[in-house]
PDB file of C-alpha atoms (C1' of nucleotides) in Angstrom:
ATOM      1  CA  MET P 243      56.791 -46.695 -69.775  1.00  0.00           C
ATOM      2  CA  LEU P 244      54.717 -45.083 -72.453  1.00  0.00           C
ATOM      3  CA  GLN P 245      52.809 -43.164 -69.942  1.00  0.00           C
ATOM      4  CA  GLU P 246      55.967 -41.951 -68.323  1.00  0.00           C
ATOM      5  CA  THR P 247      57.078 -40.735 -71.731  1.00  0.00           C
ATOM      6  CA  ILE P 248      53.860 -38.792 -72.353  1.00  0.00           C
ATOM      7  CA  ALA P 249      54.057 -37.256 -68.840  1.00  0.00           C
ATOM      8  CA  LEU P 250      57.532 -36.122 -69.517  1.00  0.00           C
ATOM      9  CA  ALA P 251      56.680 -34.609 -72.812  1.00  0.00           C
ATOM     10  CA  ALA P 252      53.850 -32.666 -71.153  1.00  0.00           C
ATOM     11  CA  GLU P 253      56.305 -30.993 -68.921  1.00  0.00           C
ATOM     12  CA  GLN P 254      57.837 -29.128 -71.807  1.00  0.00           C
ATOM     13  CA  ALA P 255      55.514 -26.238 -71.399  1.00  0.00           C
ATOM     14  CA  ALA P 256      57.383 -24.761 -68.400  1.00  0.00           C
ATOM     15  CA  PRO P 257      60.144 -22.356 -69.298  1.00  0.00           C
ATOM     16  CA  VAL P 258      63.368 -22.031 -67.388  1.00  0.00           C
ATOM     17  CA  ALA P 259      65.704 -19.050 -67.234  1.00  0.00           C
ATOM     18  CA  ALA P 260      67.429 -19.262 -70.508  1.00  0.00           C
ATOM     19  CA  GLY P 261      71.180 -19.284 -71.100  1.00  0.00           C
ATOM     20  CA  THR P 262      72.041 -21.477 -68.156  1.00  0.00           C
ATOM     21  CA  ASP P 263      73.583 -24.900 -68.493  1.00  0.00           C
ATOM     22  CA  TYR P 264      70.568 -26.536 -66.995  1.00  0.00           C
ATOM     23  CA  ASP P 265      68.324 -25.001 -69.583  1.00  0.00           C
ATOM     24  CA  TYR P 266      70.277 -26.987 -72.283  1.00  0.00           C
ATOM     25  CA  VAL P 267      70.259 -30.141 -70.094  1.00  0.00           C
ATOM     26  CA  ARG P 268      66.586 -29.920 -69.408  1.00  0.00           C
ATOM     27  CA  ARG P 269      65.783 -29.670 -73.147  1.00  0.00           C
ATOM     28  CA  ALA P 270      68.196 -32.444 -74.005  1.00  0.00           C
ATOM     29  CA  VAL P 271      66.647 -34.734 -71.346  1.00  0.00           C
ATOM     30  CA  GLU P 272      63.186 -33.962 -72.487  1.00  0.00           C
ATOM     31  CA  PHE P 273      64.147 -34.687 -76.106  1.00  0.00           C
ATOM     32  CA  MET P 274      65.933 -37.920 -75.355  1.00  0.00           C
ATOM     33  CA  THR P 275      63.113 -39.118 -73.223  1.00  0.00           C
ATOM     34  CA  ALA P 276      60.487 -38.244 -75.812  1.00  0.00           C
ATOM     35  CA  ASN P 277      62.511 -40.145 -78.473  1.00  0.00           C
ATOM     36  CA  TRP P 278      64.062 -42.933 -76.345  1.00  0.00           C
ATOM     37  CA  ARG P 279      62.595 -45.578 -78.700  1.00  0.00           C
ATOM     38  CA  ARG P 280      64.732 -44.346 -81.603  1.00  0.00           C
ATOM     39  CA  HIS P 281      67.943 -44.005 -79.520  1.00  0.00           C
ATOM     40  CA  PRO P 282      68.855 -40.651 -81.143  1.00  0.00           C
ATOM     41  CA  GLU P 283      72.422 -39.981 -81.775  1.00  0.00           C
ATOM     42  CA  VAL P 284      74.345 -37.348 -79.774  1.00  0.00           C
ATOM     43  CA  GLU P 285      74.569 -35.121 -82.888  1.00  0.00           C
ATOM     44  CA  GLU P 286      70.827 -35.123 -83.208  1.00  0.00           C
ATOM     45  CA  VAL P 287      70.257 -34.144 -79.573  1.00  0.00           C
ATOM     46  CA  ALA P 288      72.861 -31.460 -79.830  1.00  0.00           C
ATOM     47  CA  ALA P 289      71.080 -30.057 -83.005  1.00  0.00           C
ATOM     48  CA  HIS P 290      67.752 -30.185 -81.221  1.00  0.00           C
ATOM     49  CA  VAL P 291      68.920 -28.040 -78.414  1.00  0.00           C
ATOM     50  CA  GLY P 292      70.721 -25.585 -80.718  1.00  0.00           C
ATOM     51  CA  LEU P 293      74.392 -26.469 -79.989  1.00  0.00           C
ATOM     52  CA  SER P 294      77.162 -27.932 -82.107  1.00  0.00           C
ATOM     53  CA  PRO P 295      78.202 -31.440 -81.073  1.00  0.00           C
ATOM     54  CA  SER P 296      81.324 -30.213 -79.586  1.00  0.00           C
ATOM     55  CA  HIS P 297      79.654 -27.374 -77.548  1.00  0.00           C
ATOM     56  CA  PHE P 298      77.147 -29.889 -76.392  1.00  0.00           C
ATOM     57  CA  HIS P 299      79.966 -32.241 -75.334  1.00  0.00           C
ATOM     58  CA  HIS P 300      81.708 -29.489 -73.518  1.00  0.00           C
ATOM     59  CA  LEU P 301      78.589 -28.366 -71.664  1.00  0.00           C
ATOM     60  CA  PHE P 302      77.961 -31.811 -70.350  1.00  0.00           C
ATOM     61  CA  ARG P 303      81.535 -32.141 -69.212  1.00  0.00           C
ATOM     62  CA  ARG P 304      81.277 -28.919 -67.362  1.00  0.00           C
ATOM     63  CA  TRP P 305      77.760 -29.579 -65.917  1.00  0.00           C
ATOM     64  CA  ALA P 306      78.059 -33.203 -64.816  1.00  0.00           C
ATOM     65  CA  GLY P 307      81.621 -34.295 -65.471  1.00  0.00           C
ATOM     66  CA  LEU P 308      80.225 -36.706 -67.975  1.00  0.00           C
ATOM     67  CA  SER P 309      80.150 -37.079 -71.745  1.00  0.00           C
ATOM     68  CA  PRO P 310      76.807 -36.742 -73.334  1.00  0.00           C
ATOM     69  CA  ASN P 311      76.870 -40.462 -74.122  1.00  0.00           C
ATOM     70  CA  MET P 312      77.490 -41.527 -70.590  1.00  0.00           C
ATOM     71  CA  PHE P 313      74.777 -39.196 -69.381  1.00  0.00           C
ATOM     72  CA  LEU P 314      72.441 -40.708 -71.991  1.00  0.00           C
ATOM     73  CA  GLN P 315      73.260 -44.079 -70.659  1.00  0.00           C
ATOM     74  CA  ALA P 316      72.597 -43.062 -67.110  1.00  0.00           C
ATOM     75  CA  LEU P 317      69.053 -42.143 -68.103  1.00  0.00           C
ATOM     76  CA  THR P 318      67.984 -45.545 -69.453  1.00  0.00           C
ATOM     77  CA  ILE P 319      65.412 -47.592 -67.597  1.00  0.00           C
ATOM     78  CA  ASP P 320      67.918 -50.483 -67.382  1.00  0.00           C
ATOM     79  CA  ARG P 321      70.415 -48.308 -65.664  1.00  0.00           C
ATOM     80  CA  ALA P 322      67.670 -47.209 -63.171  1.00  0.00           C
ATOM     81  CA  ARG P 323      66.958 -50.861 -62.511  1.00  0.00           C
ATOM     82  CA  ASP P 324      70.596 -51.462 -61.700  1.00  0.00           C
ATOM     83  CA  LEU P 325      70.566 -48.640 -59.330  1.00  0.00           C
ATOM     84  CA  VAL P 326      67.788 -50.178 -57.529  1.00  0.00           C
ATOM     85  CA  ARG P 327      69.053 -53.771 -57.697  1.00  0.00           C
ATOM     86  CA  ASN P 328      72.476 -52.910 -56.422  1.00  0.00           C
ATOM     87  CA  SER P 329      71.275 -50.407 -53.776  1.00  0.00           C
ATOM     88  CA  SER P 330      70.546 -52.851 -50.823  1.00  0.00           C
ATOM     89  CA  ASN P 331      73.768 -54.732 -51.242  1.00  0.00           C
ATOM     90  CA  VAL P 332      75.857 -51.559 -51.375  1.00  0.00           C
ATOM     91  CA  LEU P 333      73.838 -50.117 -48.462  1.00  0.00           C
ATOM     92  CA  ASP P 334      74.284 -53.213 -46.440  1.00  0.00           C
ATOM     93  CA  ALA P 335      78.036 -53.305 -47.279  1.00  0.00           C
ATOM     94  CA  SER P 336      78.455 -49.772 -46.339  1.00  0.00           C
ATOM     95  CA  LEU P 337      76.585 -50.144 -43.028  1.00  0.00           C
ATOM     96  CA  GLU P 338      78.797 -53.099 -42.114  1.00  0.00           C
ATOM     97  CA  LEU P 339      81.846 -51.050 -42.738  1.00  0.00           C
ATOM     98  CA  GLY P 340      80.486 -48.243 -40.675  1.00  0.00           C
ATOM     99  CA  LEU P 341      80.634 -45.920 -43.612  1.00  0.00           C
ATOM    100  CA  SER P 342      76.889 -44.991 -43.603  1.00  0.00           C
ATOM    101  CA  GLY P 343      75.461 -41.887 -42.115  1.00  0.00           C
ATOM    102  CA  PRO P 344      77.460 -38.655 -42.322  1.00  0.00           C
ATOM    103  CA  GLY P 345      80.559 -40.111 -43.777  1.00  0.00           C
ATOM    104  CA  ARG P 346      80.357 -41.228 -47.461  1.00  0.00           C
ATOM    105  CA  LEU P 347      82.783 -40.489 -50.216  1.00  0.00           C
ATOM    106  CA  HIS P 348      81.692 -37.981 -52.706  1.00  0.00           C
ATOM    107  CA  ASP P 349      78.329 -37.295 -51.152  1.00  0.00           C
ATOM    108  CA  LEU P 350      76.763 -34.077 -49.836  1.00  0.00           C
ATOM    109  CA  PHE P 351      77.280 -34.408 -46.085  1.00  0.00           C
ATOM    110  CA  VAL P 352      74.163 -33.523 -44.249  1.00  0.00           C
ATOM    111  CA  GLN P 353      73.754 -33.080 -40.529  1.00  0.00           C
ATOM    112  CA  HIS P 354      70.111 -33.180 -39.572  1.00  0.00           C
ATOM    113  CA  GLU P 355      67.790 -32.467 -36.694  1.00  0.00           C
ATOM    114  CA  ALA P 356      64.144 -32.955 -36.563  1.00  0.00           C
ATOM    115  CA  MET P 357      61.339 -30.512 -35.661  1.00  0.00           C
ATOM    116  CA  SER P 358      58.183 -32.232 -34.840  1.00  0.00           C
ATOM    117  CA  PRO P 359      54.629 -30.689 -35.619  1.00  0.00           C
ATOM    118  CA  GLY P 360      54.235 -29.961 -31.939  1.00  0.00           C
ATOM    119  CA  GLU P 361      57.356 -28.139 -31.719  1.00  0.00           C
ATOM    120  CA  TRP P 362      56.632 -25.806 -34.630  1.00  0.00           C
ATOM    121  CA  LYS P 363      52.897 -25.532 -34.776  1.00  0.00           C
ATOM    122  CA  ILE P 364      52.172 -24.740 -31.200  1.00  0.00           C
ATOM    123  CA  GLY P 365      55.155 -22.535 -30.660  1.00  0.00           C
ATOM    124  CA  GLY P 366      54.709 -21.511 -34.324  1.00  0.00           C
ATOM    125  CA  ALA P 367      54.658 -17.807 -33.948  1.00  0.00           C
ATOM    126  CA  GLY P 368      58.477 -18.046 -33.421  1.00  0.00           C
ATOM    127  CA  LEU P 369      59.348 -19.788 -36.564  1.00  0.00           C
ATOM    128  CA  GLN P 370      61.107 -17.200 -38.874  1.00  0.00           C
ATOM    129  CA  ILE P 371      62.074 -18.472 -42.390  1.00  0.00           C
ATOM    130  CA  ARG P 372      64.488 -16.579 -44.597  1.00  0.00           C
ATOM    131  CA  TRP P 373      64.409 -17.218 -48.198  1.00  0.00           C
ATOM    132  CA  GLY P 374      65.992 -16.375 -51.574  1.00  0.00           C
ATOM    133  CA  PHE P 375      66.387 -17.591 -55.148  1.00  0.00           C
ATOM    134  CA  HIS P 376      69.720 -18.863 -56.484  1.00  0.00           C
ATOM    135  CA  GLU P 377      71.093 -20.372 -59.584  1.00  0.00           C
ATOM    136  CA  SER P 378      71.733 -24.184 -59.330  1.00  0.00           C
ATOM    137  CA  PRO P 379      72.734 -26.941 -61.638  1.00  0.00           C
ATOM    138  CA  PHE P 380      69.022 -27.835 -61.749  1.00  0.00           C
ATOM    139  CA  GLY P 381      67.632 -24.434 -62.600  1.00  0.00           C
ATOM    140  CA  ARG P 382      66.458 -21.607 -60.391  1.00  0.00           C
ATOM    141  CA  ALA P 383      66.348 -22.833 -56.671  1.00  0.00           C
ATOM    142  CA  LEU P 384      64.288 -21.405 -53.854  1.00  0.00           C
ATOM    143  CA  VAL P 385      66.308 -21.858 -50.703  1.00  0.00           C
ATOM    144  CA  MET P 386      64.722 -21.451 -47.217  1.00  0.00           C
ATOM    145  CA  THR P 387      66.450 -21.302 -43.838  1.00  0.00           C
ATOM    146  CA  THR P 388      65.732 -21.170 -40.148  1.00  0.00           C
ATOM    147  CA  PRO P 389      68.265 -20.160 -37.493  1.00  0.00           C
ATOM    148  CA  ARG P 390      68.683 -23.978 -36.944  1.00  0.00           C
ATOM    149  CA  GLY P 391      69.517 -24.737 -40.560  1.00  0.00           C
ATOM    150  CA  LEU P 392      68.246 -25.298 -44.009  1.00  0.00           C
ATOM    151  CA  CYS P 393      64.564 -26.255 -43.945  1.00  0.00           C
ATOM    152  CA  GLY P 394      63.464 -25.945 -47.664  1.00  0.00           C
ATOM    153  CA  VAL P 395      64.789 -26.203 -51.245  1.00  0.00           C
ATOM    154  CA  GLY P 396      62.371 -26.019 -54.154  1.00  0.00           C
ATOM    155  CA  PHE P 397      62.652 -25.002 -57.857  1.00  0.00           C
ATOM    156  CA  SER P 398      61.130 -22.452 -60.181  1.00  0.00           C
ATOM    157  CA  ASP P 399      60.335 -23.172 -63.769  1.00  0.00           C
ATOM    158  CA  GLY P 400      59.916 -19.598 -64.682  1.00  0.00           C
ATOM    159  CA  ASP P 401      57.297 -18.772 -62.130  1.00  0.00           C
ATOM    160  CA  ASP P 402      58.951 -17.733 -58.915  1.00  0.00           C
ATOM    161  CA  ARG P 403      55.690 -16.708 -57.233  1.00  0.00           C
ATOM    162  CA  ALA P 404      54.301 -20.231 -57.792  1.00  0.00           C
ATOM    163  CA  ALA P 405      57.508 -21.818 -56.389  1.00  0.00           C
ATOM    164  CA  PHE P 406      57.395 -19.597 -53.363  1.00  0.00           C
ATOM    165  CA  ALA P 407      53.686 -20.317 -52.771  1.00  0.00           C
ATOM    166  CA  ASP P 408      54.323 -24.020 -52.979  1.00  0.00           C
ATOM    167  CA  MET P 409      57.045 -23.861 -50.357  1.00  0.00           C
ATOM    168  CA  ALA P 410      55.585 -21.308 -48.027  1.00  0.00           C
ATOM    169  CA  GLY P 411      52.297 -23.137 -48.016  1.00  0.00           C
ATOM    170  CA  ARG P 412      53.976 -25.974 -46.151  1.00  0.00           C
ATOM    171  CA  TRP P 413      54.453 -23.756 -43.143  1.00  0.00           C
ATOM    172  CA  PRO P 414      51.363 -21.496 -43.159  1.00  0.00           C
ATOM    173  CA  ASN P 415      52.083 -20.033 -39.644  1.00  0.00           C
ATOM    174  CA  ALA P 416      55.678 -19.085 -40.239  1.00  0.00           C
ATOM    175  CA  ALA P 417      57.018 -15.571 -40.915  1.00  0.00           C
ATOM    176  CA  PHE P 418      58.839 -15.316 -44.190  1.00  0.00           C
ATOM    177  CA  ILE P 419      61.712 -12.809 -44.809  1.00  0.00           C
ATOM    178  CA  GLU P 420      63.442 -12.463 -48.185  1.00  0.00           C
ATOM    179  CA  ASP P 421      67.017 -12.478 -47.366  1.00  0.00           C
ATOM    180  CA  VAL P 422      69.213 -13.661 -50.217  1.00  0.00           C
ATOM    181  CA  ALA P 423      72.459 -12.798 -48.437  1.00  0.00           C
ATOM    182  CA  SER P 424      71.767 -15.304 -45.636  1.00  0.00           C
ATOM    183  CA  THR P 425      70.508 -18.118 -47.992  1.00  0.00           C
ATOM    184  CA  GLU P 426      73.420 -17.811 -50.394  1.00  0.00           C
ATOM    185  CA  PRO P 427      75.898 -19.765 -48.298  1.00  0.00           C
ATOM    186  CA  TYR P 428      73.488 -22.580 -48.074  1.00  0.00           C
ATOM    187  CA  ALA P 429      72.888 -22.612 -51.756  1.00  0.00           C
ATOM    188  CA  ARG P 430      76.618 -22.753 -52.472  1.00  0.00           C
ATOM    189  CA  ARG P 431      77.262 -25.417 -49.842  1.00  0.00           C
ATOM    190  CA  ALA P 432      74.458 -27.533 -51.322  1.00  0.00           C
ATOM    191  CA  PHE P 433      74.972 -27.222 -55.046  1.00  0.00           C
ATOM    192  CA  GLU P 434      78.777 -26.753 -55.488  1.00  0.00           C
ATOM    193  CA  ARG P 435      80.375 -30.095 -55.331  1.00  0.00           C
ATOM    194  CA  GLU P 436      83.774 -28.601 -54.369  1.00  0.00           C
ATOM    195  CA  LYS P 437      82.216 -27.580 -51.068  1.00  0.00           C
ATOM    196  CA  TRP P 438      81.006 -31.024 -50.168  1.00  0.00           C
ATOM    197  CA  SER P 439      83.126 -32.029 -47.179  1.00  0.00           C
ATOM    198  CA  PRO P 440      82.593 -33.966 -44.054  1.00  0.00           C
ATOM    199  CA  ASP P 441      84.253 -31.314 -42.083  1.00  0.00           C
ATOM    200  CA  GLN P 442      81.685 -28.798 -43.207  1.00  0.00           C
ATOM    201  CA  PRO P 443      78.306 -30.650 -43.172  1.00  0.00           C
ATOM    202  CA  LEU P 444      75.233 -28.992 -44.468  1.00  0.00           C
ATOM    203  CA  ARG P 445      72.994 -28.206 -41.424  1.00  0.00           C
ATOM    204  CA  VAL P 446      69.423 -29.266 -42.134  1.00  0.00           C
ATOM    205  CA  VAL P 447      66.161 -29.134 -40.143  1.00  0.00           C
ATOM    206  CA  LEU P 448      63.499 -31.583 -40.916  1.00  0.00           C
ATOM    207  CA  ILE P 449      60.081 -30.151 -40.140  1.00  0.00           C
ATOM    208  CA  GLY P 450      57.210 -32.720 -40.388  1.00  0.00           C
ATOM    209  CA  THR P 451      55.323 -35.385 -38.722  1.00  0.00           C
ATOM    210  CA  ASP P 452      57.097 -38.302 -36.951  1.00  0.00           C
ATOM    211  CA  PHE P 453      56.473 -40.600 -39.826  1.00  0.00           C
ATOM    212  CA  GLN P 454      57.659 -38.118 -42.471  1.00  0.00           C
ATOM    213  CA  ILE P 455      60.822 -37.526 -40.526  1.00  0.00           C
ATOM    214  CA  ARG P 456      61.490 -41.232 -40.301  1.00  0.00           C
ATOM    215  CA  VAL P 457      61.076 -41.459 -44.050  1.00  0.00           C
ATOM    216  CA  TRP P 458      63.196 -38.402 -44.816  1.00  0.00           C
ATOM    217  CA  GLU P 459      65.916 -39.725 -42.534  1.00  0.00           C
ATOM    218  CA  SER P 460      66.002 -42.927 -44.416  1.00  0.00           C
ATOM    219  CA  LEU P 461      66.483 -41.033 -47.673  1.00  0.00           C
ATOM    220  CA  LEU P 462      69.671 -39.647 -46.220  1.00  0.00           C
ATOM    221  CA  GLU P 463      70.974 -43.208 -46.041  1.00  0.00           C
ATOM    222  CA  ILE P 464      70.859 -43.765 -49.791  1.00  0.00           C
ATOM    223  CA  PRO P 465      74.350 -43.198 -51.122  1.00  0.00           C
ATOM    224  CA  ILE P 466      74.863 -40.910 -54.089  1.00  0.00           C
ATOM    225  CA  GLY P 467      74.798 -42.774 -57.371  1.00  0.00           C
ATOM    226  CA  ARG P 468      72.381 -45.295 -55.923  1.00  0.00           C
ATOM    227  CA  ALA P 469      68.636 -45.541 -55.661  1.00  0.00           C
ATOM    228  CA  ASP P 470      66.063 -47.251 -53.429  1.00  0.00           C
ATOM    229  CA  THR P 471      62.404 -48.085 -53.843  1.00  0.00           C
ATOM    230  CA  TYR P 472      59.278 -47.056 -51.946  1.00  0.00           C
ATOM    231  CA  ALA P 473      58.632 -50.660 -50.986  1.00  0.00           C
ATOM    232  CA  ASN P 474      62.150 -51.266 -49.698  1.00  0.00           C
ATOM    233  CA  ILE P 475      62.082 -48.165 -47.547  1.00  0.00           C
ATOM    234  CA  ALA P 476      58.797 -49.223 -46.113  1.00  0.00           C
ATOM    235  CA  ARG P 477      60.294 -52.589 -45.280  1.00  0.00           C
ATOM    236  CA  LYS P 478      63.220 -50.905 -43.660  1.00  0.00           C
ATOM    237  CA  LEU P 479      60.899 -48.813 -41.453  1.00  0.00           C
ATOM    238  CA  GLY P 480      59.345 -51.956 -40.199  1.00  0.00           C
ATOM    239  CA  GLN P 481      56.137 -51.430 -42.099  1.00  0.00           C
ATOM    240  CA  PRO P 482      56.263 -53.547 -45.238  1.00  0.00           C
ATOM    241  CA  THR P 483      52.781 -52.751 -46.401  1.00  0.00           C
ATOM    242  CA  ALA P 484      53.218 -48.997 -46.156  1.00  0.00           C
ATOM    243  CA  ALA P 485      54.942 -48.461 -49.518  1.00  0.00           C
ATOM    244  CA  ARG P 486      52.222 -46.003 -50.658  1.00  0.00           C
ATOM    245  CA  ALA P 487      52.388 -44.021 -47.403  1.00  0.00           C
ATOM    246  CA  VAL P 488      56.103 -43.808 -48.015  1.00  0.00           C
ATOM    247  CA  GLY P 489      55.511 -42.497 -51.430  1.00  0.00           C
ATOM    248  CA  ALA P 490      53.269 -39.762 -50.024  1.00  0.00           C
ATOM    249  CA  ALA P 491      55.849 -38.844 -47.407  1.00  0.00           C
ATOM    250  CA  VAL P 492      58.669 -38.855 -49.838  1.00  0.00           C
ATOM    251  CA  GLY P 493      56.583 -36.580 -52.044  1.00  0.00           C
ATOM    252  CA  ARG P 494      56.332 -34.059 -49.186  1.00  0.00           C
ATOM    253  CA  ASN P 495      60.034 -33.720 -48.661  1.00  0.00           C
ATOM    254  CA  PRO P 496      60.595 -30.057 -48.330  1.00  0.00           C
ATOM    255  CA  ILE P 497      64.353 -30.137 -48.864  1.00  0.00           C
ATOM    256  CA  SER P 498      64.628 -31.276 -52.414  1.00  0.00           C
ATOM    257  CA  PHE P 499      67.973 -32.574 -53.634  1.00  0.00           C
ATOM    258  CA  CYS P 500      69.640 -32.158 -50.168  1.00  0.00           C
ATOM    259  CA  VAL P 501      67.355 -34.810 -48.768  1.00  0.00           C
ATOM    260  CA  PRO P 502      67.607 -37.015 -51.856  1.00  0.00           C
ATOM    261  CA  CYS P 503      64.104 -37.978 -52.689  1.00  0.00           C
ATOM    262  CA  HIS P 504      65.150 -38.103 -56.245  1.00  0.00           C
ATOM    263  CA  ARG P 505      66.942 -41.381 -55.368  1.00  0.00           C
ATOM    264  CA  VAL P 506      63.702 -43.228 -54.882  1.00  0.00           C
ATOM    265  CA  LEU P 507      62.262 -45.122 -57.771  1.00  0.00           C
ATOM    266  CA  GLY P 508      59.369 -47.536 -58.269  1.00  0.00           C
ATOM    267  CA  LYS P 509      60.106 -51.243 -57.803  1.00  0.00           C
ATOM    268  CA  SER P 510      60.305 -51.707 -61.546  1.00  0.00           C
ATOM    269  CA  GLY P 511      62.965 -49.068 -61.811  1.00  0.00           C
ATOM    270  CA  ALA P 512      60.528 -46.589 -63.247  1.00  0.00           C
ATOM    271  CA  LEU P 513      60.995 -42.937 -62.281  1.00  0.00           C
ATOM    272  CA  THR P 514      57.351 -42.815 -60.939  1.00  0.00           C
ATOM    273  CA  GLY P 515      57.030 -39.056 -59.828  1.00  0.00           C
ATOM    274  CA  TYR P 516      58.879 -36.022 -58.675  1.00  0.00           C
ATOM    275  CA  HIS P 517      57.337 -32.899 -57.096  1.00  0.00           C
ATOM    276  CA  TRP P 518      59.514 -30.710 -59.203  1.00  0.00           C
ATOM    277  CA  GLY P 519      59.131 -32.583 -62.444  1.00  0.00           C
ATOM    278  CA  LEU P 520      60.406 -35.944 -63.676  1.00  0.00           C
ATOM    279  CA  THR P 521      62.841 -34.236 -65.986  1.00  0.00           C
ATOM    280  CA  ARG P 522      64.636 -32.585 -63.037  1.00  0.00           C
ATOM    281  CA  LYS P 523      64.601 -35.962 -61.274  1.00  0.00           C
ATOM    282  CA  GLN P 524      66.423 -37.537 -64.251  1.00  0.00           C
ATOM    283  CA  ALA P 525      68.810 -34.686 -64.561  1.00  0.00           C
ATOM    284  CA  MET P 526      69.749 -35.125 -60.818  1.00  0.00           C
ATOM    285  CA  LEU P 527      70.342 -38.825 -61.197  1.00  0.00           C
ATOM    286  CA  GLY P 528      72.416 -38.238 -64.369  1.00  0.00           C
ATOM    287  CA  TRP P 529      74.380 -35.514 -62.662  1.00  0.00           C
ATOM    288  CA  GLU P 530      75.094 -37.648 -59.704  1.00  0.00           C
ATOM    289  CA  SER P 531      76.362 -40.625 -61.758  1.00  0.00           C
ATOM    290  CA  GLY P 532      78.894 -38.041 -62.948  1.00  0.00           C
ATOM    291  CA  ALA P 533      79.785 -37.249 -59.315  1.00  0.00           C
ATOM    292  CA  VAL P 534      80.304 -40.792 -58.476  1.00  0.00           C
ATOM    293  CA  SER P 535      82.523 -41.616 -61.448  1.00  0.00           C
ATOM    294  CA  ALA P 536      84.612 -38.442 -61.017  1.00  0.00           C
TER     295      ALA P 536
ATOM    296  C1'  DA L 289      37.158 -38.963 -32.444  1.00  0.00           C
ATOM    297  C1'  DG L 290      36.138 -40.337 -36.839  1.00  0.00           C
ATOM    298  C1'  DG L 291      34.688 -40.356 -41.931  1.00  0.00           C
ATOM    299  C1'  DG L 292      36.240 -39.246 -46.629  1.00  0.00           C
ATOM    300  C1'  DC L 293      39.431 -38.370 -49.948  1.00  0.00           C
ATOM    301  C1'  DC L 294      44.076 -37.955 -51.924  1.00  0.00           C
ATOM    302  C1'  DC L 295      48.732 -40.068 -52.878  1.00  0.00           C
ATOM    303  C1'  DA L 296      55.637 -39.792 -56.203  1.00  0.00           C
ATOM    304  C1'  DT L 297      52.797 -47.962 -54.597  1.00  0.00           C
ATOM    305  C1'  DC L 298      52.328 -52.728 -55.376  1.00  0.00           C
ATOM    306  C1'  DG L 299      50.797 -57.210 -56.798  1.00  0.00           C
ATOM    307  C1'  DC L 300      47.688 -60.122 -58.841  1.00  0.00           C
ATOM    308  C1'  DA L 301      44.262 -61.683 -62.486  1.00  0.00           C
TER     309       DA L 301
ATOM    310  C1'  DT G 248      45.886 -53.238 -68.357  1.00  0.00           C
ATOM    311  C1'  DG G 249      42.662 -52.709 -64.361  1.00  0.00           C
ATOM    312  C1'  DC G 250      41.593 -53.010 -59.683  1.00  0.00           C
ATOM    313  C1'  DG G 251      41.788 -53.611 -54.817  1.00  0.00           C
ATOM    314  C1'  DA G 252      44.504 -53.289 -50.408  1.00  0.00           C
ATOM    315  C1'  DT G 253      47.131 -50.350 -48.158  1.00  0.00           C
ATOM    316  C1'  DG G 254      48.836 -46.478 -44.382  1.00  0.00           C
ATOM    317  C1'  DG G 255      49.448 -41.635 -43.504  1.00  0.00           C
ATOM    318  C1'  DG G 256      47.902 -36.852 -43.789  1.00  0.00           C
ATOM    319  C1'  DC G 257      44.516 -33.455 -44.040  1.00  0.00           C
ATOM    320  C1'  DC G 258      40.216 -31.454 -43.892  1.00  0.00           C
ATOM    321  C1'  DC G 259      35.741 -31.502 -42.441  1.00  0.00           C
ATOM    322  C1'  DT G 260      32.006 -32.697 -39.255  1.00  0.00           C
TER     323       DT G 260
END
DNA sequence: AGGGCCCATCGCA
DNA sequence: TGCGATGGGCCCT
């Protein structure tokens, strides 16, 4: 827990485009995490990020549909433990009711297909990836698409080149074309909750090894507002001793947020890790708890 | 084909 | 806390 706090504090170095809602949220989350022991009052957090309490309140309502207090509550370790503890029951129940897969209330509906290594490496010359940066509730997002659908979502914390290198390095043989106009509809579909609809599922292509694809597909089964654990996913895949391998595969998920790797926690409820920063993972979980209660 | 090393894990002393 | 087991991915021979 203490280590986690230290790790979070260390992330403060990275700047994010100023003036956006997420910039305030990020700083609030960092501050609250760094001072969780004291349980700071909302007034103090607002002052820290440079807003009046009422502006702070308003911003959170706009950003997540939550009051700052509820958001704060959603970030506690106990709450995370609850997410994990309840997840299997809820998941089992929804499976029994036939509600799983591409048909859950209030979730981002994702229709996926898989592209195995053989398919994209050997024929790799053909893979064209269009990319562009877009504002999102979680900062500046890098969106990548193939003709078959969304293949990548990453985030920039002030260094677009680094974010691009991170994503592009995953498919070294592909041809990359900057094309904001064609990535824009994907960004809106993914990040604007009003556009989430079963009639208009987000088309996604999973590019990875067979094992990675099995792990990523299982992430799509975790309902919004819930969480699962690495160990439990391993068990569900029929490989109960492969929790760590699951962790590695989750960490390689190229389609951040849309394939909800942020909904995987350690068995203790600890956040463990997130490729794009633990602060962002917390923000996503808090934001989603607003989506569920809305 | 196989060794070595990394990893967003876990459980036990 | 600290450590060993663990499975997959990647890079090197």
